[in-house]
Coordinates of C-alpha atoms in Angstrom, one line a residue:
Chain V
M1 CA 0.0 0.0 0.0
R2 CA 2.6 2.5 1.0
L3 CA 5.4 3.8 -1.0
R4 CA 8.5 3.1 1.0
L5 CA 11.4 5.3 0.4
R6 CA 13.6 4.4 3.3
A7 CA 15.8 1.5 3.1
R8 CA 16.6 1.3 6.8
P9 CA 14.2 3.2 8.9
T10 CA 16.1 2.5 12.1
G11 CA 19.6 1.7 13.1
R12 CA 23.0 3.1 12.2
P13 CA 24.3 3.6 8.8
G14 CA 26.1 0.8 7.1
R15 CA 29.7 0.8 6.0
G16 CA 30.7 3.5 3.7
A17 CA 27.5 5.4 4.1
Q18 CA 26.7 8.7 5.9
R19 CA 23.5 10.2 6.9
L20 CA 22.8 13.4 5.0
G21 CA 19.5 14.7 6.0
P22 CA 16.6 14.1 8.3
G23 CA 14.7 12.0 5.8
G24 CA 16.7 9.0 6.6
C25 CA 18.5 8.7 3.2
W26 CA 22.0 7.5 2.9
A27 CA 24.8 8.4 0.6
T28 CA 28.2 7.0 0.1
V29 CA 31.1 9.0 1.4
D30 CA 33.1 10.3 -1.5
S31 CA 36.6 11.4 -1.6
M32 CA 35.6 15.0 -1.2
G33 CA 34.5 14.4 2.3
K34 CA 37.8 12.9 3.3
K35 CA 39.8 15.7 1.8
Q36 CA 37.8 18.2 3.7
M37 CA 38.4 16.3 6.9
L38 CA 42.1 16.3 6.4
S39 CA 42.2 20.0 5.7
R40 CA 40.2 20.7 8.7
L41 CA 42.6 18.7 10.8
A42 CA 45.4 20.8 9.6
L43 CA 43.6 24.1 10.2
G44 CA 41.6 23.6 13.3
G45 CA 43.8 21.4 15.3
F46 CA 43.3 18.3 17.2
R47 CA 40.6 19.6 19.5
R48 CA 38.4 20.5 16.6
W49 CA 38.9 17.1 15.1
I50 CA 37.8 15.5 18.3
S51 CA 34.6 17.5 18.3
E52 CA 34.0 16.5 14.7
W53 CA 34.6 12.9 15.5
V54 CA 32.2 13.1 18.4
K55 CA 29.6 14.6 16.2
R56 CA 30.1 12.1 13.5
H57 CA 30.2 9.0 15.6
I58 CA 28.0 9.7 18.5
C59 CA 25.2 11.6 16.7
G60 CA 25.7 9.7 13.4
T61 CA 25.5 12.9 11.5
F62 CA 27.8 14.3 8.9
E63 CA 27.7 18.0 8.3
F64 CA 29.9 20.0 6.1
G65 CA 29.6 23.1 8.2
N66 CA 30.5 23.3 11.9
D67 CA 28.1 26.1 12.6
I68 CA 25.0 24.1 12.7
P69 CA 24.3 23.0 16.2
L70 CA 24.4 19.4 17.1
S71 CA 20.9 19.1 18.2
R72 CA 19.3 20.2 14.9
P73 CA 19.9 17.3 12.7
K74 CA 19.0 14.9 15.4
K75 CA 15.7 16.7 15.8
K76 CA 15.1 16.5 12.1
K77 CA 15.9 12.8 12.1
L78 CA 13.3 12.2 14.7
K79 CA 10.9 14.3 12.9
G80 CA 11.5 12.3 9.7
K81 CA 10.7 9.1 11.6
N82 CA 7.6 10.5 13.1
T83 CA 6.2 11.7 9.9
L84 CA 6.6 8.3 8.4
A85 CA 4.8 6.8 11.3
S86 CA 2.0 9.3 11.3
P87 CA 1.4 10.9 7.9
S88 CA -1.2 13.2 9.2
E89 CA 1.5 15.3 10.8
D90 CA 2.9 16.0 7.4
L91 CA 0.4 18.7 6.8
A92 CA 1.6 20.8 9.6
E93 CA 5.2 20.6 8.4
P94 CA 6.5 24.0 7.4
A95 CA 7.0 24.9 3.8
V96 CA 10.7 25.4 4.3
D97 CA 11.1 21.7 4.0
R98 CA 10.1 21.8 0.4
P99 CA 12.8 23.2 -1.8
S100 CA 12.2 23.0 -5.4
E101 CA 15.2 23.4 -7.6
G102 CA 15.6 19.7 -7.1
S103 CA 12.0 19.0 -7.2
E104 CA 11.6 18.8 -10.9
P105 CA 14.2 16.2 -11.6
L106 CA 13.1 14.4 -8.6
T107 CA 9.6 14.3 -9.9
E108 CA 10.8 12.7 -13.0
E109 CA 12.5 10.2 -10.8
L110 CA 9.2 9.6 -9.1
K111 CA 7.6 9.1 -12.4
E112 CA 10.0 6.3 -12.9
A113 CA 9.3 4.9 -9.6
P114 CA 6.1 3.1 -10.5
V115 CA 7.7 1.7 -13.6
Q116 CA 10.5 0.3 -11.6
R117 CA 8.1 -1.0 -9.1
R118 CA 6.2 -2.7 -11.8
Q119 CA 9.3 -4.4 -13.1
K120 CA 10.4 -5.6 -9.7
K121 CA 7.0 -6.5 -8.5
K122 CA 7.8 -10.1 -7.8
R123 CA 10.9 -9.4 -5.8
P124 CA 10.8 -9.4 -2.0
S125 CA 9.8 -6.1 -0.5
L126 CA 13.1 -5.6 1.3
E127 CA 15.1 -5.9 -1.9
L128 CA 12.7 -3.5 -3.6
E129 CA 13.1 -0.9 -0.9
T130 CA 16.9 -1.2 -0.9
S131 CA 17.1 -0.9 -4.7
F132 CA 14.8 2.1 -4.6
T133 CA 16.9 3.8 -2.0
Q134 CA 20.1 3.2 -3.9
K135 CA 18.7 4.7 -7.0
K136 CA 17.6 7.7 -5.1
T137 CA 20.9 8.1 -3.5
S138 CA 22.8 8.0 -6.7
S139 CA 20.4 10.5 -8.2
S140 CA 20.9 12.8 -5.2
S141 CA 24.7 12.6 -5.7
I142 CA 24.2 13.6 -9.3
L143 CA 22.1 16.5 -8.2
R144 CA 24.8 17.6 -5.8
N145 CA 27.4 17.5 -8.5
E146 CA 25.3 19.4 -11.0
N147 CA 24.2 22.2 -8.7
G148 CA 27.3 22.3 -6.6
I149 CA 25.2 22.3 -3.5
D150 CA 24.6 20.2 -0.6
G151 CA 21.9 17.6 -1.3
G152 CA 20.6 17.5 2.3
P153 CA 17.4 19.5 2.0
T154 CA 16.8 18.1 -1.5
E155 CA 16.9 14.7 -0.1
E156 CA 14.4 15.9 2.4
A157 CA 12.1 16.9 -0.4
V158 CA 12.4 13.5 -2.0
V159 CA 11.2 12.0 1.1
L160 CA 8.5 14.4 1.8
K161 CA 6.9 14.6 -1.6
P162 CA 6.0 10.9 -1.8
R163 CA 4.7 11.1 1.7
R164 CA 2.3 13.7 0.7
K165 CA 1.2 11.6 -2.3
K166 CA 0.8 8.7 -0.1
K167 CA -1.7 10.6 1.9
K168 CA -3.6 11.4 -1.2
T169 CA -4.1 7.7 -1.9
Q170 CA -6.1 7.3 1.3
P171 CA -9.7 6.3 0.6
T172 CA -11.2 9.4 2.1
E173 CA -11.5 11.3 -1.1
L174 CA -13.0 14.3 0.5
Q175 CA -9.6 15.3 1.7
Y176 CA -8.4 15.5 -1.9
A177 CA -9.9 18.8 -2.7
N178 CA -8.1 20.7 0.0
E179 CA -4.8 18.9 -0.4
L180 CA -4.4 18.8 -4.1
G181 CA -4.4 22.5 -4.6
V182 CA -1.1 24.2 -4.4
E183 CA -1.0 26.5 -1.5
D184 CA 0.9 29.7 -1.7
E185 CA 2.9 29.0 1.4
D186 CA 4.1 25.8 -0.2
I187 CA 6.0 27.7 -2.9
L188 CA 9.2 29.4 -1.9
T189 CA 10.2 32.3 -3.9
D190 CA 13.1 33.2 -1.8
E191 CA 15.4 31.6 0.7
Q192 CA 13.9 31.3 4.1
G193 CA 15.2 30.3 7.5
S194 CA 17.1 31.8 10.3
P195 CA 20.6 33.3 9.9
E196 CA 21.9 30.3 11.7
Q197 CA 20.6 28.0 8.9
Q198 CA 21.9 30.3 6.1
S199 CA 25.5 29.4 6.8
V200 CA 28.0 28.8 4.1
F201 CA 27.7 25.0 4.2
T202 CA 23.9 24.8 4.4
A203 CA 22.1 24.0 1.3
P204 CA 20.3 27.0 -0.2
T205 CA 16.6 26.4 -0.7
G206 CA 15.7 27.3 -4.2
V207 CA 12.5 28.6 -5.8
S208 CA 9.8 25.9 -5.5
Q209 CA 7.3 25.2 -8.2
P210 CA 4.1 23.1 -8.1
V211 CA 4.3 19.7 -9.7
G212 CA 1.5 19.1 -12.2
K213 CA 1.2 15.3 -11.5
V214 CA -0.2 13.5 -8.6
F215 CA 0.5 9.8 -8.0
V216 CA -2.5 7.9 -7.1
E217 CA -2.4 4.3 -6.0
K218 CA -4.7 2.2 -8.1
N219 CA -4.6 -1.6 -8.1
R220 CA -1.5 -1.6 -5.9
R221 CA 0.3 0.6 -8.4
F222 CA 1.0 4.3 -8.4
Q223 CA -0.2 6.0 -11.5
A224 CA 0.5 9.5 -12.5
T225 CA -2.7 11.6 -12.6
D226 CA -3.1 15.2 -13.6
R227 CA -3.6 17.3 -10.6
A228 CA -6.2 19.4 -12.3
E229 CA -8.3 16.4 -13.3
L230 CA -8.2 14.9 -9.8
I231 CA -9.3 18.2 -8.3
K232 CA -12.1 18.4 -10.9
T233 CA -13.4 14.9 -10.1
T234 CA -13.2 15.5 -6.3
E235 CA -15.0 18.8 -6.7
N236 CA -17.8 17.0 -8.6
I237 CA -18.1 14.5 -5.8
D238 CA -18.4 17.4 -3.4
V239 CA -21.1 19.0 -5.4
S240 CA -23.2 15.8 -5.6
V241 CA -22.8 15.4 -1.9
D242 CA -23.8 18.9 -1.2
I243 CA -27.0 18.8 -3.2
K244 CA -28.5 15.8 -1.5
P245 CA -29.1 17.3 2.0
F246 CA -31.1 20.1 0.5
W247 CA -33.9 17.7 -0.5
T248 CA -35.7 17.4 2.8
T249 CA -38.9 15.6 3.8
R250 CA -40.5 19.0 3.7
D251 CA -39.6 19.4 0.1
V252 CA -41.0 16.0 -0.7
A253 CA -44.3 16.9 1.0
L254 CA -44.4 20.2 -0.8
S255 CA -43.8 18.7 -4.2
V256 CA -46.5 16.0 -3.6
H257 CA -48.9 18.7 -2.5
R258 CA -48.2 20.7 -5.6
A259 CA -48.5 17.7 -7.8
F260 CA -51.9 17.0 -6.3
R261 CA -52.9 20.6 -6.9
M262 CA -52.1 20.1 -10.6
I263 CA -54.2 17.0 -10.7
G264 CA -57.0 18.9 -9.0
L265 CA -56.7 21.8 -11.5
F266 CA -57.0 19.3 -14.4
S267 CA -60.0 17.5 -12.7
H268 CA -61.8 20.8 -12.2
G269 CA -61.8 21.6 -15.9
F270 CA -62.5 18.0 -17.0
L271 CA -65.4 17.7 -14.6
A272 CA -67.0 20.9 -15.7
G273 CA -66.7 19.8 -19.3
C274 CA -68.0 16.4 -18.6
A275 CA -71.0 17.6 -16.6
V276 CA -72.0 20.1 -19.3
W277 CA -71.6 17.4 -22.0
N278 CA -73.7 15.0 -20.0
I279 CA -76.6 17.4 -19.5
V280 CA -76.5 18.4 -23.2
V281 CA -76.7 14.7 -24.2
I282 CA -79.6 14.1 -21.8
Y283 CA -81.6 17.0 -23.1
V284 CA -80.9 16.1 -26.7
L285 CA -82.0 12.5 -26.2
A286 CA -85.0 13.5 -24.1
G287 CA -86.3 15.7 -27.0
D288 CA -88.5 18.8 -26.7
Q289 CA -90.2 19.2 -23.3
L290 CA -88.9 15.7 -22.3
S291 CA -91.4 14.1 -24.7
N292 CA -89.2 11.2 -25.7
L293 CA -88.1 9.7 -22.4
S294 CA -88.2 6.1 -23.5
N295 CA -85.7 7.0 -26.2
L296 CA -83.5 8.6 -23.6
L297 CA -83.7 5.5 -21.4
Q298 CA -82.9 3.1 -24.3
Q299 CA -80.0 5.2 -25.5
Y300 CA -78.6 6.4 -22.3
K301 CA -78.8 3.2 -20.2
T302 CA -75.3 2.0 -21.1
L303 CA -73.8 5.4 -20.3
A304 CA -75.7 6.3 -17.1
Y305 CA -73.8 4.2 -14.6
P306 CA -70.3 4.6 -16.0
F307 CA -70.9 8.3 -16.1
Q308 CA -72.1 8.3 -12.6
C309 CA -68.9 6.5 -11.5
L310 CA -66.7 8.9 -13.4
L311 CA -68.6 11.9 -12.0
Y312 CA -68.0 10.6 -8.5
L313 CA -64.3 10.1 -9.1
L314 CA -63.9 13.6 -10.6
L315 CA -66.0 15.2 -8.0
A316 CA -64.1 13.5 -5.2
L317 CA -60.8 14.8 -6.7
S318 CA -62.1 18.3 -7.2
T319 CA -63.6 18.5 -3.8
V320 CA -60.4 17.4 -2.1
S321 CA -58.4 19.8 -4.2
A322 CA -60.8 22.7 -3.4
F323 CA -60.6 21.8 0.3
D324 CA -56.9 21.9 0.0
R325 CA -57.0 25.4 -1.4
I326 CA -59.1 26.8 1.4
D327 CA -57.4 24.6 4.1
F328 CA -60.7 23.2 5.1
A329 CA -59.2 21.5 8.2
K330 CA -58.8 24.9 9.8
T331 CA -62.5 25.4 10.1
S332 CA -62.4 28.9 11.4
V333 CA -60.4 30.2 8.5
A334 CA -62.6 28.2 6.0
I335 CA -65.9 29.6 7.4
R336 CA -64.5 33.1 7.6
N337 CA -63.5 32.9 3.9
F338 CA -66.9 31.4 3.0
F339 CA -68.8 34.3 4.6
A340 CA -66.4 36.7 3.0
L341 CA -67.6 35.2 -0.3
D342 CA -64.1 34.2 -1.2
P343 CA -64.4 32.5 -4.6
T344 CA -62.3 29.5 -3.6
A345 CA -64.4 28.9 -0.4
L346 CA -67.6 29.2 -2.4
A347 CA -66.2 26.8 -5.0
S348 CA -65.4 24.1 -2.4
F349 CA -68.9 24.5 -0.9
L350 CA -70.5 24.1 -4.4
Y351 CA -68.4 21.1 -5.1
F352 CA -69.4 19.4 -1.9
T353 CA -73.1 20.2 -2.6
A354 CA -72.7 18.8 -6.1
L355 CA -71.1 15.7 -4.7
T356 CA -74.0 15.1 -2.3
L357 CA -76.6 15.7 -5.0
S358 CA -74.8 13.4 -7.4
L359 CA -74.5 10.6 -4.8
S360 CA -78.2 10.9 -4.0
Q361 CA -78.9 9.9 -7.6
Q362 CA -77.0 6.7 -7.4
M363 CA -80.2 4.6 -7.0
T364 CA -81.8 6.3 -10.0
S365 CA -78.7 5.8 -12.1
D366 CA -78.7 2.1 -11.2
R367 CA -82.3 1.9 -12.1
I368 CA -81.6 3.5 -15.5
H369 CA -78.6 1.1 -15.9
L370 CA -81.0 -1.9 -15.4
Y371 CA -83.7 -0.5 -17.7
T372 CA -85.8 -2.9 -19.6
P373 CA -89.0 -1.9 -21.4
S374 CA -92.1 -2.2 -19.3
S375 CA -93.4 -5.0 -21.5
V376 CA -90.6 -7.3 -20.4
N377 CA -91.3 -9.4 -17.4
G378 CA -89.8 -8.3 -14.1
S379 CA -89.1 -4.7 -15.5
L380 CA -88.2 -2.0 -13.0
W381 CA -89.9 0.6 -15.1
A382 CA -93.6 0.3 -14.9
E383 CA -95.8 2.2 -17.4
G384 CA -96.0 5.9 -16.8
I385 CA -93.4 5.9 -14.0
E386 CA -90.6 7.2 -16.3
Q387 CA -91.6 10.8 -16.2
Q388 CA -91.9 10.7 -12.4
I389 CA -88.5 9.2 -11.8
L390 CA -86.5 10.8 -14.7
Q391 CA -87.6 14.5 -14.2
P392 CA -85.9 15.0 -10.8
W393 CA -82.9 13.0 -12.0
I394 CA -82.5 15.4 -15.0
V395 CA -83.0 18.4 -12.8
V396 CA -80.4 17.2 -10.3
N397 CA -78.0 16.5 -13.2
L398 CA -78.6 20.0 -14.5
V399 CA -78.0 21.5 -11.1
V400 CA -74.8 19.5 -10.7
A401 CA -73.6 20.7 -14.1
L402 CA -74.3 24.3 -13.1
L403 CA -72.6 23.9 -9.7
V404 CA -69.6 22.3 -11.2
G405 CA -69.3 24.8 -14.0
L406 CA -69.7 27.7 -11.5
S407 CA -67.0 26.2 -9.2
W408 CA -64.7 25.9 -12.1
L409 CA -65.2 29.5 -13.0
F410 CA -64.6 30.6 -9.3
L411 CA -61.5 28.6 -9.1
S412 CA -60.3 29.9 -12.5
Y413 CA -60.6 33.4 -11.1
R414 CA -57.7 32.7 -8.7
P415 CA -56.0 29.5 -9.9
G416 CA -52.9 30.1 -7.9
M417 CA -54.5 30.4 -4.5
D418 CA -53.6 27.7 -2.0
L419 CA -54.1 28.5 1.6
S420 CA -52.9 25.0 2.7
E421 CA -49.5 25.6 1.3
E422 CA -49.4 29.1 2.8
L423 CA -50.5 28.0 6.2
M424 CA -48.8 24.6 6.4
F425 CA -45.5 25.3 4.8
S426 CA -44.9 29.0 4.5
S427 CA -45.6 29.7 8.2
D428 CA -42.8 27.3 9.0
V429 CA -40.3 29.7 7.5
E430 CA -40.9 32.2 10.2
E431 CA -40.2 29.6 12.8
Y432 CA -37.2 28.1 11.1
P433 CA -34.7 30.5 12.5
D434 CA -35.7 29.5 16.0
N435 CA -35.4 26.0 14.9
D436 CA -31.9 26.4 13.6
K437 CA -30.9 28.1 16.8
G438 CA -32.2 25.1 18.7
V439 CA -30.2 22.8 16.5
K440 CA -27.1 24.8 16.9
V441 CA -27.4 24.8 20.7
S442 CA -27.9 21.1 20.8
A443 CA -25.0 20.6 18.5
Chain C
M1 CA -34.8 12.3 12.2
L2 CA -37.0 11.1 9.4
Q3 CA -35.0 10.2 6.2
T4 CA -36.2 11.7 3.0
G5 CA -36.0 8.3 1.2
N6 CA -38.1 6.6 3.8
Y7 CA -40.6 9.4 3.9
S8 CA -41.0 9.3 0.1
L9 CA -41.5 5.6 0.2
V10 CA -44.1 5.7 3.0
L11 CA -45.9 8.7 1.3
S12 CA -46.1 6.8 -2.0
L13 CA -47.5 3.8 -0.2
Q14 CA -50.1 5.9 1.5
F15 CA -51.1 7.5 -1.8
L16 CA -51.2 4.1 -3.5
L17 CA -53.6 2.9 -0.9
L18 CA -55.7 6.1 -1.1
S19 CA -55.9 5.8 -4.9
Y20 CA -57.0 2.2 -4.6
D21 CA -59.7 3.3 -2.2
L22 CA -60.9 6.0 -4.5
F23 CA -60.9 3.6 -7.4
V24 CA -63.0 1.0 -5.6
N25 CA -65.4 3.7 -4.4
S26 CA -65.8 5.0 -7.9
F27 CA -66.0 1.8 -10.0
S28 CA -67.0 -1.0 -7.7
E29 CA -70.6 -0.6 -8.8
L30 CA -69.5 -1.2 -12.4
L31 CA -67.4 -4.3 -11.5
R32 CA -70.2 -6.6 -10.4
M33 CA -70.2 -9.2 -13.1
A34 CA -69.7 -11.8 -10.4
P35 CA -70.3 -11.3 -6.6
V36 CA -66.8 -12.6 -5.9
I37 CA -65.2 -9.7 -7.7
Q38 CA -66.9 -7.2 -5.6
L39 CA -66.2 -9.2 -2.5
V40 CA -62.5 -9.3 -3.2
L41 CA -62.4 -5.6 -4.1
F42 CA -64.2 -4.7 -0.8
I43 CA -62.0 -6.9 1.3
I44 CA -58.9 -5.4 -0.2
Q45 CA -60.4 -1.9 0.3
D46 CA -61.0 -2.5 4.0
I47 CA -57.6 -3.9 4.4
A48 CA -56.1 -0.9 2.6
I49 CA -58.0 1.5 5.1
L50 CA -56.6 -0.6 8.0
F51 CA -53.1 -0.4 6.6
N52 CA -53.4 3.3 6.2
I53 CA -54.5 3.6 9.8
I54 CA -51.5 1.5 10.9
I55 CA -49.1 3.5 8.8
I56 CA -50.3 6.9 10.1
F57 CA -50.0 5.6 13.6
L58 CA -46.5 4.3 13.0
M59 CA -45.7 7.8 11.6
F60 CA -47.1 9.3 14.7
F61 CA -44.9 7.0 16.9
N62 CA -41.9 8.0 14.8
T63 CA -42.2 11.7 15.6
F64 CA -40.2 13.4 18.2
V65 CA -43.4 14.8 19.7
F66 CA -44.6 11.3 20.4
Q67 CA -41.3 10.0 21.7
A68 CA -41.0 13.0 24.0
G69 CA -44.3 11.8 25.5
L70 CA -46.5 14.6 24.1
V71 CA -49.1 12.1 22.7
N72 CA -51.8 14.5 23.7
L73 CA -50.5 17.2 21.5
L74 CA -50.3 14.9 18.5
F75 CA -53.8 13.6 19.0
H76 CA -55.1 17.1 19.5
K77 CA -53.5 18.2 16.3
F78 CA -54.7 15.2 14.2
K79 CA -57.9 14.2 16.0
G80 CA -60.0 15.1 12.9
T81 CA -58.1 12.6 10.8
I82 CA -58.2 9.9 13.5
V83 CA -61.9 10.3 14.2
L84 CA -62.8 10.5 10.5
T85 CA -60.7 7.5 9.5
A86 CA -62.4 5.5 12.2
I87 CA -65.9 6.6 11.1
Y88 CA -65.1 5.9 7.5
F89 CA -63.7 2.5 8.3
A90 CA -66.9 1.6 10.2
L91 CA -69.1 3.0 7.4
S92 CA -67.2 1.1 4.8
I93 CA -67.4 -2.2 6.5
S94 CA -71.1 -1.8 7.2
L95 CA -71.9 -0.8 3.6
H96 CA -69.8 -3.6 2.2
V97 CA -71.5 -6.2 4.4
W98 CA -74.9 -4.9 3.5
V99 CA -74.3 -4.7 -0.2
M100 CA -72.7 -8.1 -0.4
N101 CA -75.5 -9.6 1.6
L102 CA -78.0 -8.2 -0.8
R103 CA -76.1 -9.0 -4.0
W104 CA -74.6 -12.4 -3.1
K105 CA -77.4 -14.4 -4.8
N106 CA -77.8 -12.2 -7.8
S107 CA -75.1 -9.5 -8.4
N108 CA -77.0 -7.8 -11.1
S109 CA -80.3 -7.2 -9.3
F110 CA -81.7 -3.9 -8.1
V111 CA -81.1 -3.9 -4.4
W112 CA -81.5 -0.3 -3.4
T113 CA -83.6 0.8 -0.5
D114 CA -83.7 4.2 1.2
G115 CA -81.6 3.0 4.0
L116 CA -78.9 1.6 1.7
Q117 CA -79.0 4.8 -0.3
T118 CA -78.5 6.9 2.8
L119 CA -75.6 4.7 4.0
F120 CA -74.1 4.8 0.6
V121 CA -74.2 8.6 0.5
F122 CA -72.6 8.9 3.9
Q123 CA -70.0 6.4 3.2
R124 CA -69.0 8.1 0.0
L125 CA -69.0 11.6 1.6
A126 CA -66.9 10.2 4.4
A127 CA -64.5 8.7 1.8
V128 CA -63.9 12.2 0.3
L129 CA -63.4 13.8 3.7
Y130 CA -61.1 10.9 4.8
C131 CA -59.1 11.3 1.6
Y132 CA -58.6 15.0 2.2
F133 CA -57.8 14.7 5.9
Y134 CA -55.6 11.7 5.5
K135 CA -53.6 13.2 2.6
R136 CA -53.2 16.4 4.6
T137 CA -51.9 14.6 7.6
A138 CA -49.5 12.4 5.6
V139 CA -48.1 15.5 4.0
R140 CA -47.9 17.5 7.3
L141 CA -46.0 14.7 8.9
G142 CA -43.2 15.4 6.5
D143 CA -42.5 18.6 8.4
P144 CA -39.1 18.3 10.1
R145 CA -40.4 20.2 13.1
F146 CA -42.2 17.1 14.3
Y147 CA -38.9 15.3 14.5
Q148 CA -36.8 17.6 16.5
D149 CA -37.1 19.8 19.6
S150 CA -37.9 23.4 18.9
L151 CA -39.5 26.5 20.3
W152 CA -42.5 25.8 18.2
L153 CA -43.0 22.5 20.0
R154 CA -42.8 24.1 23.4
K155 CA -45.2 26.8 22.3
E156 CA -47.7 24.2 21.0
F157 CA -47.3 22.3 24.2
M158 CA -48.2 25.3 26.3
Q159 CA -51.2 26.0 24.1
V160 CA -52.5 22.4 24.6
R161 CA -52.0 22.7 28.3
R162 CA -54.1 25.8 28.5

């Protein structure tokens, strides 16, 4: 899972190797070091040599300059170890640790790292680690030769960079967005550090630049990914996560309420049209002055009951919708609106009346549905009874059509009016600040 | 706290049962080719009403108001729905029993009497009112205020106590 860059996390350096920086990387001692040692012996005397020896052997640290206090590299060394153990502390690390002149070639090296890893996948992990370290060490010595500077801090950068990348491979992708961006404080435009650190032998920290690639571990391999792309994808995830919480139960309720209002609006118009069509058909079939009632019965008997059922369905929908509009459950408001001759309140009253009237004709509708001429045995329609039964039925149907038509007109006068929504949902808004306060306090 | 997904699911189930109820009330008189068809429709309708009652009570139990022990406040707020649903359930069962009793031998016969007509009108009117009140209650129970402590709740509680 983790990209290991240290060959020997603990212990003393091996033969022919010296510690260079706090990152725990090792480099071979070259002849230059020995020459320097000799010259110093000549110049500084025996006492100085002793202190150098103590520094080198007791602290296990080799420094080209004597000005740097003994404790500093040790501290760095510990820090390096700690950061490996707990990567979360990496973030708090100061930007001074990230020089950048060496960062570009090192990045290239890092690009090679996955390839190398792929090639040596089957080797034991220890071998892999060692080889990787050797490669790194050699590259650092090259760097030193090219730039003519100490590779100490550069080595540090080598170690720190992958550690950062390692963090990015963690499954909690939400951390990406913050981490992937290049912070200003990460980029060094000038040398920083205390005068103590800016001694002759200390490595100058160059101008740092952001690296365009991010290495993400996929299928146990690190693959180079464009920083911008990764940021884009993580931002998209954030957006989708952010949208969801806004769709609350209240919104669901409100959308259902509005959907039903639309159905109601449709049923108002459809019902008015149906009722008018029905009464027109009845009068046409009944003829002038209701003279041809037997014709009406014969023609209309197949239609009577289905229409009665459809009328009930539409009336029920329209009544519920009209009640919704005046918020019928709050009786005081509804009655006040009715006496104030509010069109919506009137319409709901008319719908309820129409519903009652229509239901009262159920028996007659069933009788028409079961119509057989009086000559047939067991007929429900005795001779001369037709006028007596049908006349009130036609009148009631006419009244229902008028009521329904009027209600539709009243509702059309103010189609957007909906007291339920105003009282049930909008009133909540005033109380929401209190609500939020309560939540904050509890949180 | 009530989850949006759960609430949507419950609300759609309630509306499905309400739609079935409205459908049977509207077209059961047409679907009487055989008495068994009407019998099955009526039984399912009554079970649907019962299910709706159970669901609404489960929703009540799920509210913070109920869990805080303010059952009285909840019943005070939704007593119309509870009473009307109970009345409608009773009216439905009695009408169904009566109609099936009359039509069991011959489903296509004329069975209407003044008493049956009256019961029919009341049952159908109660159905519309039940539909309205039940729908309103189901939608209102989506209000997040019922699921958390708030000043509104304390105010309501004080009003009920008065």
